[in-house]
CSV table of C-alpha atoms in Angstrom, one decimal:
chain,number,residue,atom,x,y,z
A,1072,LEU,CA,-0.2,-0.5,-0.2
A,1073,THR,CA,1.5,3.5,-0.6
A,1074,THR,CA,0.4,6.6,0.8
A,1075,ASN,CA,-0.9,9.8,0.0
A,1076,ILE,CA,2.1,11.4,0.5
A,1077,GLU,CA,4.3,9.1,-1.7
A,1078,LYS,CA,1.3,9.4,-4.2
A,1079,GLU,CA,1.7,13.2,-4.4
A,1080,PHE,CA,5.7,12.6,-4.6
A,1081,VAL,CA,5.3,10.8,-7.4
A,1082,LEU,CA,2.6,12.7,-8.9
A,1083,GLU,CA,4.9,15.8,-8.5
A,1084,CYS,CA,7.9,13.7,-10.3
A,1085,ILE,CA,5.9,13.3,-13.3
A,1086,LEU,CA,4.5,16.8,-13.7
A,1087,SER,CA,7.7,18.3,-13.1
A,1088,LYS,CA,9.8,15.8,-15.9
A,1089,VAL,CA,12.0,14.4,-13.3
A,1090,ARG,CA,12.5,10.8,-12.1
A,1091,CYS,CA,11.8,9.8,-8.2
A,1092,ASP,CA,15.4,9.1,-7.4
A,1093,GLY,CA,16.1,12.5,-9.5
A,1094,ARG,CA,17.7,11.4,-12.7
A,1095,GLN,CA,15.6,13.3,-15.5
A,1096,LEU,CA,13.1,11.4,-18.2
A,1097,PHE,CA,15.7,10.7,-20.3
A,1098,ASP,CA,18.8,9.9,-18.1
A,1099,TYR,CA,20.0,6.3,-18.1
A,1100,ARG,CA,21.9,4.3,-15.2
A,1101,LYS,CA,25.3,3.6,-15.8
A,1102,LEU,CA,25.6,0.4,-17.2
A,1103,GLY,CA,28.5,-2.0,-16.6
A,1104,VAL,CA,29.6,-5.5,-17.3
A,1105,ILE,CA,32.5,-7.2,-16.8
A,1106,MET,CA,33.4,-10.7,-18.0
A,1107,PHE,CA,35.5,-12.7,-16.5
A,1108,LYS,CA,37.7,-15.2,-18.8
A,1109,GLU,CA,40.2,-16.3,-16.0
A,1110,GLU,CA,40.2,-17.3,-12.2
A,1111,VAL,CA,39.5,-14.1,-10.2
A,1112,GLU,CA,39.9,-14.3,-6.5
A,1113,VAL,CA,36.2,-15.7,-5.9
A,1114,VAL,CA,34.6,-15.7,-9.4
A,1115,ASP,CA,35.5,-18.2,-12.3
A,1116,ALA,CA,36.3,-18.4,-15.9
A,1117,GLY,CA,32.1,-18.7,-17.2
A,1118,SER,CA,31.1,-15.7,-14.3
A,1119,VAL,CA,29.5,-12.1,-15.8
A,1120,GLU,CA,28.6,-8.6,-13.5
A,1121,VAL,CA,26.3,-6.6,-14.2
A,1122,SER,CA,25.5,-3.3,-13.0
A,1123,LEU,CA,22.7,-0.7,-12.9
A,1124,GLY,CA,23.3,1.9,-11.5
A,1125,GLY,CA,23.5,0.9,-8.3
A,1126,THR,CA,22.7,-2.3,-8.5
A,1127,ARG,CA,25.1,-5.6,-9.3
A,1128,VAL,CA,24.5,-9.0,-9.5
A,1129,LEU,CA,27.0,-11.6,-10.7
A,1130,ALA,CA,26.4,-14.6,-12.4
A,1131,ARG,CA,28.5,-17.8,-12.8
A,1132,ILE,CA,27.6,-20.6,-15.1
A,1133,LYS,CA,29.0,-24.0,-14.3
A,1134,ALA,CA,29.0,-26.9,-17.1
A,1135,ASP,CA,29.1,-31.2,-16.1
A,1136,ILE,CA,29.3,-33.8,-18.6
A,1137,VAL,CA,26.6,-36.2,-16.7
A,1138,THR,CA,24.4,-39.1,-17.5
A,1139,PRO,CA,21.0,-38.1,-18.3
A,1140,ARG,CA,18.1,-39.0,-16.2
A,1141,PRO,CA,16.4,-42.2,-17.8
A,1142,ASP,CA,13.0,-40.8,-18.8
A,1143,ARG,CA,14.9,-37.6,-20.6
A,1144,PRO,CA,17.7,-39.4,-22.3
A,1145,SER,CA,18.7,-36.7,-24.5
A,1146,GLU,CA,18.0,-33.7,-22.3
A,1147,GLY,CA,20.6,-31.7,-20.4
A,1148,PRO,CA,19.4,-30.2,-17.0
A,1149,ILE,CA,19.5,-27.0,-16.0
A,1150,ASN,CA,19.6,-25.9,-12.4
A,1151,PHE,CA,18.9,-22.6,-11.0
A,1152,ARG,CA,20.3,-21.2,-7.8
A,1153,VAL,CA,20.0,-17.6,-6.4
A,1154,ASP,CA,21.6,-15.9,-3.8
A,1155,THR,CA,21.0,-12.7,-2.4
A,1156,SER,CA,23.0,-10.2,-0.1
A,1157,ILE,CA,20.3,-9.7,2.3
A,1158,LYS,CA,20.3,-12.1,5.3
A,1159,GLY,CA,17.5,-14.4,7.0
A,1160,GLU,CA,14.8,-16.5,6.6
A,1161,GLU,CA,13.1,-13.7,4.0
A,1162,SER,CA,16.4,-13.9,2.1
A,1163,ARG,CA,16.1,-17.9,1.5
A,1164,LYS,CA,12.6,-17.4,0.6
A,1165,LEU,CA,13.0,-14.5,-1.7
A,1166,SER,CA,16.3,-16.5,-3.4
A,1167,THR,CA,14.2,-19.4,-4.3
A,1168,GLU,CA,11.3,-17.8,-5.5
A,1169,ILE,CA,13.5,-15.6,-7.9
A,1170,GLY,CA,15.2,-19.4,-8.6
A,1171,LYS,CA,11.9,-20.9,-9.7
A,1172,LEU,CA,10.9,-17.6,-11.8
A,1173,PHE,CA,14.4,-17.7,-13.4
A,1174,GLU,CA,13.4,-21.4,-14.5
A,1175,LYS,CA,10.4,-20.9,-15.8
A,1176,ILE,CA,11.4,-17.6,-17.9
A,1177,ILE,CA,14.3,-19.5,-19.3
A,1178,LYS,CA,12.7,-23.4,-19.8
A,1179,GLY,CA,9.4,-21.6,-21.4
A,1180,SER,CA,11.0,-19.2,-23.4
A,1181,ASN,CA,13.2,-21.9,-25.2
A,1182,ALA,CA,15.7,-19.1,-25.3
A,1183,LEU,CA,17.7,-22.8,-24.2
A,1184,ASP,CA,16.8,-26.1,-25.7
A,1185,PRO,CA,18.0,-28.8,-23.8
A,1186,ASN,CA,18.2,-31.2,-26.2
A,1187,SER,CA,21.2,-29.0,-27.6
A,1188,LEU,CA,23.0,-30.2,-24.3
A,1189,CYS,CA,23.2,-33.8,-25.5
A,1190,ILE,CA,26.6,-35.4,-26.4
A,1191,THR,CA,25.4,-38.5,-27.1
A,1192,THR,CA,21.5,-40.0,-26.0
A,1193,GLY,CA,21.2,-41.6,-22.6
A,1194,LYS,CA,24.9,-41.6,-21.9
A,1195,TYR,CA,26.6,-38.0,-21.7
A,1196,VAL,CA,24.9,-34.2,-21.3
A,1197,TRP,CA,25.7,-31.2,-20.4
A,1198,ALA,CA,24.5,-29.7,-17.2
A,1199,LEU,CA,24.3,-26.6,-16.3
A,1200,ASN,CA,24.2,-25.0,-13.4
A,1201,CYS,CA,23.7,-21.5,-13.0
């Protein structure tokens, strides 16, 4: 729920053509992308850090060759794990929900075909851990 003061503040920002964070309407947040090609302290090859304004996200992809599930002999598994910088029980719930959302978006959009991770049907597939 928003208070009347919050509504008035947002309306005032819209009328003065300034965003709530002080940026002009067409100002954008600074975007940064760092791709790690070799091991650097905590991050490994296959990692990327993206920043948008004050928000930073580190993503890692690890690929292993595994035996596929018997009921899906030509599909490689794609797993997501999210870790927020927030501590406590709420963080674990939020992390789980975000992980489920990523999985639903990626798998539901067919952006990555699990069959493309097959090396040898029934024997070897790539398993992606994101």
